PDB file of C-alpha atoms in Angstrom:
ATOM      1  CA  UNK C  23      -3.753 -13.641  23.426  1.00 32.00           C
ATOM      2  CA  UNK C  24      -2.199 -11.177  21.008  1.00 35.00           C
ATOM      3  CA  UNK C  25       1.248 -12.749  20.819  1.00 31.00           C
ATOM      4  CA  UNK C  26       2.558 -15.066  18.133  1.00 35.00           C
ATOM      5  CA  UNK C  27       2.285 -18.689  19.158  1.00 33.00           C
ATOM      6  CA  UNK C  28       5.060 -21.186  19.643  1.00 31.00           C
ATOM      7  CA  UNK C  29       6.796 -23.166  16.934  1.00 35.00           C
ATOM      8  CA  UNK C  30       6.156 -20.615  14.180  1.00 37.00           C
ATOM      9  CA  UNK C  31       2.395 -20.888  14.587  1.00 36.00           C
ATOM     10  CA  UNK C  32       0.443 -17.629  14.708  1.00 40.00           C
ATOM     11  CA  UNK C  33      -1.217 -16.459  17.863  1.00 38.00           C
ATOM     12  CA  UNK C  34      -4.786 -15.212  17.446  1.00 40.00           C
ATOM     13  CA  UNK C  35      -5.839 -11.693  18.223  1.00 37.00           C
ATOM     14  CA  UNK C  36      -9.489 -11.365  19.097  1.00 35.00           C
ATOM     15  CA  UNK C  37     -11.281  -8.269  17.917  1.00 40.00           C
ATOM     16  CA  UNK C  38     -13.928  -8.121  20.609  1.00 37.00           C
ATOM     17  CA  UNK C  39     -16.381  -6.333  18.297  1.00 43.00           C
ATOM     18  CA  UNK C  40     -16.249  -9.137  15.720  1.00 43.00           C
ATOM     19  CA  UNK C  41     -16.417 -12.923  15.829  1.00 40.00           C
ATOM     20  CA  UNK C  42     -13.462 -13.121  13.425  1.00 44.00           C
ATOM     21  CA  UNK C  43      -9.984 -13.969  14.629  1.00 43.00           C
ATOM     22  CA  UNK C  44      -7.046 -11.804  13.715  1.00 47.00           C
ATOM     23  CA  UNK C  45      -3.522 -13.147  13.264  1.00 48.00           C
ATOM     24  CA  UNK C  46      -0.134 -11.498  13.279  1.00 48.00           C
ATOM     25  CA  UNK C  47       1.803 -12.554  10.200  1.00 46.00           C
ATOM     26  CA  UNK C  48       5.010 -14.371  10.955  1.00 37.00           C
ATOM     27  CA  UNK C  49       7.084 -16.505   8.619  1.00 31.00           C
ATOM     28  CA  UNK C  50       6.560 -20.238   8.223  1.00 30.00           C
ATOM     29  CA  UNK C  51       6.133 -22.516   5.213  1.00 31.00           C
ATOM     30  CA  UNK C  52       2.689 -23.337   3.869  1.00 34.00           C
ATOM     31  CA  UNK C  53       1.455 -25.849   1.357  1.00 31.00           C
ATOM     32  CA  UNK C  54       0.708 -23.198  -1.285  1.00 35.00           C
ATOM     33  CA  UNK C  55      -2.861 -24.315  -1.895  1.00 36.00           C
ATOM     34  CA  UNK C  56      -4.276 -26.346  -4.760  1.00 36.00           C
ATOM     35  CA  UNK C  57      -4.421 -23.639  -7.432  1.00 44.00           C
ATOM     36  CA  UNK C  58      -0.782 -23.960  -8.451  1.00 50.00           C
ATOM     37  CA  UNK C  59       0.694 -23.434 -11.910  1.00 54.00           C
ATOM     38  CA  UNK C  60       1.958 -26.718 -13.361  1.00 58.00           C
ATOM     39  CA  UNK C  61       5.162 -27.976 -11.808  1.00 63.00           C
ATOM     40  CA  UNK C  62       5.565 -25.298  -9.118  1.00 68.00           C
ATOM     41  CA  UNK C  63       3.373 -26.452  -6.253  1.00 85.00           C
ATOM     42  CA  UNK C  64       2.711 -22.765  -5.542  1.00 94.00           C
ATOM     43  CA  UNK C  65      -0.226 -20.490  -6.449  1.00 96.00           C
ATOM     44  CA  UNK C  66      -0.038 -17.716  -9.017  1.00 97.00           C
ATOM     45  CA  UNK C  67      -0.233 -14.464  -7.031  1.00 98.00           C
ATOM     46  CA  UNK C  68      -2.224 -11.512  -8.348  1.00 98.00           C
ATOM     47  CA  UNK C  69      -1.521  -7.952  -7.240  1.00 98.00           C
ATOM     48  CA  UNK C  70      -3.872  -5.030  -7.945  1.00 98.00           C
ATOM     49  CA  UNK C  71      -2.728  -1.482  -7.210  1.00 98.00           C
ATOM     50  CA  UNK C  72       0.812  -0.485  -8.116  1.00 98.00           C
ATOM     51  CA  UNK C  73       1.150   2.866  -6.399  1.00 96.00           C
ATOM     52  CA  UNK C  74       4.108   3.871  -4.258  1.00 95.00           C
ATOM     53  CA  UNK C  75       3.696   1.024  -1.746  1.00 96.00           C
ATOM     54  CA  UNK C  76       1.902  -1.490  -3.979  1.00 97.00           C
ATOM     55  CA  UNK C  77       4.614  -1.477  -6.625  1.00 97.00           C
ATOM     56  CA  UNK C  78       7.255  -2.209  -3.993  1.00 97.00           C
ATOM     57  CA  UNK C  79       5.157  -4.976  -2.427  1.00 96.00           C
ATOM     58  CA  UNK C  80       4.448  -6.569  -5.817  1.00 97.00           C
ATOM     59  CA  UNK C  81       8.110  -6.253  -6.786  1.00 97.00           C
ATOM     60  CA  UNK C  82       9.072  -8.415  -3.821  1.00 96.00           C
ATOM     61  CA  UNK C  83       7.028 -11.228  -5.398  1.00 96.00           C
ATOM     62  CA  UNK C  84       9.387 -11.358  -8.404  1.00 92.00           C
ATOM     63  CA  UNK C  85      11.063 -14.508  -7.111  1.00 91.00           C
ATOM     64  CA  UNK C  86       7.850 -16.257  -6.077  1.00 96.00           C
ATOM     65  CA  UNK C  87       7.949 -19.809  -7.548  1.00 96.00           C
ATOM     66  CA  UNK C  88       4.308 -19.738  -8.684  1.00 96.00           C
ATOM     67  CA  UNK C  89       4.797 -16.440 -10.508  1.00 97.00           C
ATOM     68  CA  UNK C  90       2.836 -13.211 -10.274  1.00 98.00           C
ATOM     69  CA  UNK C  91       0.371 -11.268 -12.352  1.00 98.00           C
ATOM     70  CA  UNK C  92      -0.183  -7.542 -11.778  1.00 98.00           C
ATOM     71  CA  UNK C  93      -2.627  -4.812 -12.725  1.00 98.00           C
ATOM     72  CA  UNK C  94      -2.946  -1.050 -12.308  1.00 98.00           C
ATOM     73  CA  UNK C  95      -5.282   1.434 -13.972  1.00 97.00           C
ATOM     74  CA  UNK C  96      -2.387   3.742 -14.854  1.00 97.00           C
ATOM     75  CA  UNK C  97      -0.727   2.915 -18.173  1.00 90.00           C
ATOM     76  CA  UNK C  98       2.903   1.966 -17.717  1.00 95.00           C
ATOM     77  CA  UNK C  99       2.688   1.426 -13.938  1.00 97.00           C
ATOM     78  CA  UNK C 100       3.316  -2.307 -14.381  1.00 98.00           C
ATOM     79  CA  UNK C 101       6.260  -1.950 -16.791  1.00 98.00           C
ATOM     80  CA  UNK C 102       8.999  -2.188 -14.121  1.00 97.00           C
ATOM     81  CA  UNK C 103       7.349  -5.334 -12.730  1.00 98.00           C
ATOM     82  CA  UNK C 104       7.092  -6.869 -16.200  1.00 97.00           C
ATOM     83  CA  UNK C 105      10.847  -6.284 -16.491  1.00 97.00           C
ATOM     84  CA  UNK C 106      11.223  -8.342 -13.290  1.00 96.00           C
ATOM     85  CA  UNK C 107       9.176 -11.214 -14.771  1.00 96.00           C
ATOM     86  CA  UNK C 108       5.615 -10.466 -13.672  1.00 97.00           C
ATOM     87  CA  UNK C 109       2.770 -11.071 -16.107  1.00 97.00           C
ATOM     88  CA  UNK C 110       0.725  -7.933 -16.764  1.00 98.00           C
ATOM     89  CA  UNK C 111      -3.056  -8.238 -16.923  1.00 98.00           C
ATOM     90  CA  UNK C 112      -5.176  -6.014 -19.150  1.00 97.00           C
ATOM     91  CA  UNK C 113      -7.915  -5.861 -16.477  1.00 98.00           C
ATOM     92  CA  UNK C 114      -8.760  -6.857 -12.913  1.00 98.00           C
ATOM     93  CA  UNK C 115     -11.038  -9.527 -14.367  1.00 98.00           C
ATOM     94  CA  UNK C 116      -8.229 -11.088 -16.408  1.00 98.00           C
ATOM     95  CA  UNK C 117      -6.035 -11.209 -13.308  1.00 98.00           C
ATOM     96  CA  UNK C 118      -8.853 -12.636 -11.159  1.00 98.00           C
ATOM     97  CA  UNK C 119      -9.554 -15.439 -13.611  1.00 98.00           C
ATOM     98  CA  UNK C 120      -6.069 -16.950 -13.186  1.00 98.00           C
ATOM     99  CA  UNK C 121      -4.686 -15.992  -9.754  1.00 98.00           C
ATOM    100  CA  UNK C 122      -5.163 -18.232  -6.719  1.00 98.00           C
ATOM    101  CA  UNK C 123      -4.384 -15.462  -4.225  1.00 98.00           C
ATOM    102  CA  UNK C 124      -5.039 -11.806  -5.004  1.00 98.00           C
ATOM    103  CA  UNK C 125      -3.545  -8.891  -3.060  1.00 98.00           C
ATOM    104  CA  UNK C 126      -5.350  -5.555  -3.289  1.00 98.00           C
ATOM    105  CA  UNK C 127      -3.508  -2.325  -2.419  1.00 98.00           C
ATOM    106  CA  UNK C 128      -5.543   0.638  -3.626  1.00 98.00           C
ATOM    107  CA  UNK C 129      -6.345   4.018  -2.102  1.00 96.00           C
ATOM    108  CA  UNK C 130      -9.635   3.793  -0.222  1.00 97.00           C
ATOM    109  CA  UNK C 131     -12.866   1.943   0.546  1.00 98.00           C
ATOM    110  CA  UNK C 132     -14.510   2.967  -2.730  1.00 98.00           C
ATOM    111  CA  UNK C 133     -11.587   1.697  -4.817  1.00 98.00           C
ATOM    112  CA  UNK C 134     -11.450  -1.540  -2.815  1.00 98.00           C
ATOM    113  CA  UNK C 135     -15.184  -2.062  -3.439  1.00 98.00           C
ATOM    114  CA  UNK C 136     -14.750  -1.421  -7.174  1.00 98.00           C
ATOM    115  CA  UNK C 137     -11.788  -3.807  -7.468  1.00 98.00           C
ATOM    116  CA  UNK C 138     -13.459  -6.528  -5.400  1.00 98.00           C
ATOM    117  CA  UNK C 139     -16.632  -6.214  -7.485  1.00 98.00           C
ATOM    118  CA  UNK C 140     -14.577  -7.031 -10.570  1.00 98.00           C
ATOM    119  CA  UNK C 141     -12.822  -9.900  -8.801  1.00 98.00           C
ATOM    120  CA  UNK C 142     -16.078 -11.438  -7.530  1.00 98.00           C
ATOM    121  CA  UNK C 143     -17.377 -11.797 -11.071  1.00 93.00           C
ATOM    122  CA  UNK C 144     -14.312 -13.589 -12.472  1.00 97.00           C
ATOM    123  CA  UNK C 145     -12.341 -15.435  -9.782  1.00 98.00           C
ATOM    124  CA  UNK C 146     -12.481 -19.212  -9.401  1.00 97.00           C
ATOM    125  CA  UNK C 147     -14.110 -20.664  -6.283  1.00 97.00           C
ATOM    126  CA  UNK C 148     -11.671 -20.827  -3.394  1.00 97.00           C
ATOM    127  CA  UNK C 149      -9.636 -17.816  -4.504  1.00 98.00           C
ATOM    128  CA  UNK C 150      -8.328 -15.737  -1.598  1.00 98.00           C
ATOM    129  CA  UNK C 151      -8.488 -11.946  -1.742  1.00 98.00           C
ATOM    130  CA  UNK C 152      -6.145 -10.200   0.725  1.00 98.00           C
ATOM    131  CA  UNK C 153      -7.019  -6.515   1.083  1.00 98.00           C
ATOM    132  CA  UNK C 154      -3.928  -4.593   2.228  1.00 97.00           C
ATOM    133  CA  UNK C 155      -5.563  -1.174   1.925  1.00 97.00           C
ATOM    134  CA  UNK C 156      -6.677   0.425   5.174  1.00 95.00           C
ATOM    135  CA  UNK C 157     -10.478   0.260   5.048  1.00 97.00           C
ATOM    136  CA  UNK C 158     -13.333   0.583   7.520  1.00 97.00           C
ATOM    137  CA  UNK C 159     -14.249  -2.579   9.471  1.00 95.00           C
ATOM    138  CA  UNK C 160     -17.778  -2.408   8.045  1.00 96.00           C
ATOM    139  CA  UNK C 161     -16.411  -2.397   4.499  1.00 97.00           C
ATOM    140  CA  UNK C 162     -14.295  -5.478   5.214  1.00 97.00           C
ATOM    141  CA  UNK C 163     -17.281  -7.307   6.703  1.00 97.00           C
ATOM    142  CA  UNK C 164     -19.540  -6.350   3.786  1.00 97.00           C
ATOM    143  CA  UNK C 165     -16.977  -7.452   1.208  1.00 98.00           C
ATOM    144  CA  UNK C 166     -16.271 -10.625   3.170  1.00 97.00           C
ATOM    145  CA  UNK C 167     -19.949 -11.571   2.963  1.00 97.00           C
ATOM    146  CA  UNK C 168     -20.048 -10.834  -0.774  1.00 98.00           C
ATOM    147  CA  UNK C 169     -16.884 -12.873  -1.323  1.00 98.00           C
ATOM    148  CA  UNK C 170     -18.349 -15.809   0.596  1.00 97.00           C
ATOM    149  CA  UNK C 171     -21.518 -15.670  -1.505  1.00 97.00           C
ATOM    150  CA  UNK C 172     -19.296 -15.905  -4.617  1.00 97.00           C
ATOM    151  CA  UNK C 173     -17.369 -18.904  -3.233  1.00 98.00           C
ATOM    152  CA  UNK C 174     -14.304 -16.791  -2.428  1.00 98.00           C
ATOM    153  CA  UNK C 175     -12.538 -15.808   0.782  1.00 98.00           C
ATOM    154  CA  UNK C 176     -11.620 -12.248   1.754  1.00 98.00           C
ATOM    155  CA  UNK C 177      -8.928 -11.445   4.304  1.00 98.00           C
ATOM    156  CA  UNK C 178      -8.683  -7.985   5.817  1.00 97.00           C
ATOM    157  CA  UNK C 179      -4.881  -7.594   5.900  1.00 96.00           C
ATOM    158  CA  UNK C 180      -3.814  -3.948   6.283  1.00 95.00           C
ATOM    159  CA  UNK C 181      -0.144  -3.194   6.678  1.00 89.00           C
ATOM    160  CA  UNK C 182       1.998  -0.859   8.711  1.00 92.00           C
ATOM    161  CA  UNK C 183       5.505   0.229   7.784  1.00 93.00           C
ATOM    162  CA  UNK C 184       4.972   2.540   4.827  1.00 93.00           C
ATOM    163  CA  UNK C 185       7.355   2.818   1.908  1.00 93.00           C
ATOM    164  CA  UNK C 186      10.376   1.812   3.993  1.00 92.00           C
ATOM    165  CA  UNK C 187       8.667  -1.403   5.135  1.00 89.00           C
ATOM    166  CA  UNK C 188       7.446  -2.099   1.600  1.00 92.00           C
ATOM    167  CA  UNK C 189      10.906  -1.659   0.124  1.00 90.00           C
ATOM    168  CA  UNK C 190      12.598  -3.870   2.731  1.00 91.00           C
ATOM    169  CA  UNK C 191       9.868  -6.534   2.818  1.00 91.00           C
ATOM    170  CA  UNK C 192       9.273  -5.864   6.504  1.00 90.00           C
ATOM    171  CA  UNK C 193       5.673  -4.647   6.588  1.00 93.00           C
ATOM    172  CA  UNK C 194       3.698  -5.613   9.672  1.00 93.00           C
ATOM    173  CA  UNK C 195       0.318  -7.052   8.665  1.00 92.00           C
ATOM    174  CA  UNK C 196      -2.680  -7.654  10.876  1.00 92.00           C
ATOM    175  CA  UNK C 197      -4.715 -10.320   9.110  1.00 93.00           C
ATOM    176  CA  UNK C 198      -8.372 -10.954   9.890  1.00 94.00           C
ATOM    177  CA  UNK C 199     -10.477 -13.753   8.471  1.00 94.00           C
ATOM    178  CA  UNK C 200     -10.588 -17.510   8.080  1.00 95.00           C
ATOM    179  CA  UNK C 201      -7.645 -19.416   9.540  1.00 94.00           C
ATOM    180  CA  UNK C 202      -7.328 -21.794   6.551  1.00 95.00           C
ATOM    181  CA  UNK C 203      -7.112 -18.869   4.115  1.00 96.00           C
ATOM    182  CA  UNK C 204      -4.577 -17.162   6.331  1.00 95.00           C
ATOM    183  CA  UNK C 205      -2.417 -20.291   6.307  1.00 95.00           C
ATOM    184  CA  UNK C 206      -2.586 -20.523   2.489  1.00 95.00           C
ATOM    185  CA  UNK C 207      -1.411 -16.952   1.952  1.00 94.00           C
ATOM    186  CA  UNK C 208       1.257 -16.747   4.668  1.00 93.00           C
ATOM    187  CA  UNK C 209       4.206 -17.746   2.516  1.00 95.00           C
ATOM    188  CA  UNK C 210       3.607 -15.521  -0.528  1.00 95.00           C
ATOM    189  CA  UNK C 211       2.551 -12.540   1.586  1.00 94.00           C
ATOM    190  CA  UNK C 212       5.699 -13.172   3.603  1.00 94.00           C
ATOM    191  CA  UNK C 213       7.653 -11.939   0.565  1.00 95.00           C
ATOM    192  CA  UNK C 214       6.724  -8.385   1.575  1.00 95.00           C
ATOM    193  CA  UNK C 215       5.780  -8.710   5.261  1.00 93.00           C
ATOM    194  CA  UNK C 216       7.193 -10.321   8.349  1.00 82.00           C
TER     195      UNK C 216
END
């Protein structure tokens, strides 16, 4: 069934061409995972790609209890987020080494591959990578296999709603991947999607 489940639980969407389940993001609390900064009980969230939509999405994480760390290749792109309290990483690798959940919002398949390649080499085992860029299904599957080989989990989580949805925190995300990873990232991703 493609409808959200009862009691705040997600309803699965089956992509008949893939054995993976897809879930519609809806709001409900999660346990925040085990990679939490001291005293918060919540993971540090990384965000890579601070373009028109990415900067708005990352900005909505400013009140996240576990904090956020951001990166963009363009000098100065992270300055407004630093003013809101985000840590600014000098590289994707620096961000990947400390974040428990990493959102990726870059332009295309090639940029997603490049970013994920840098994440795979530095992230701690169990880190979740949520790719919000719209990429080909084959790219998501390929990167998912590479992430698994590195002890990481990749979620294919493209959004719909554009700049207006990003600004209001009302993006619609279709999330594909492991259920446990989906549950861990629901609450922080819920800062910019519903």
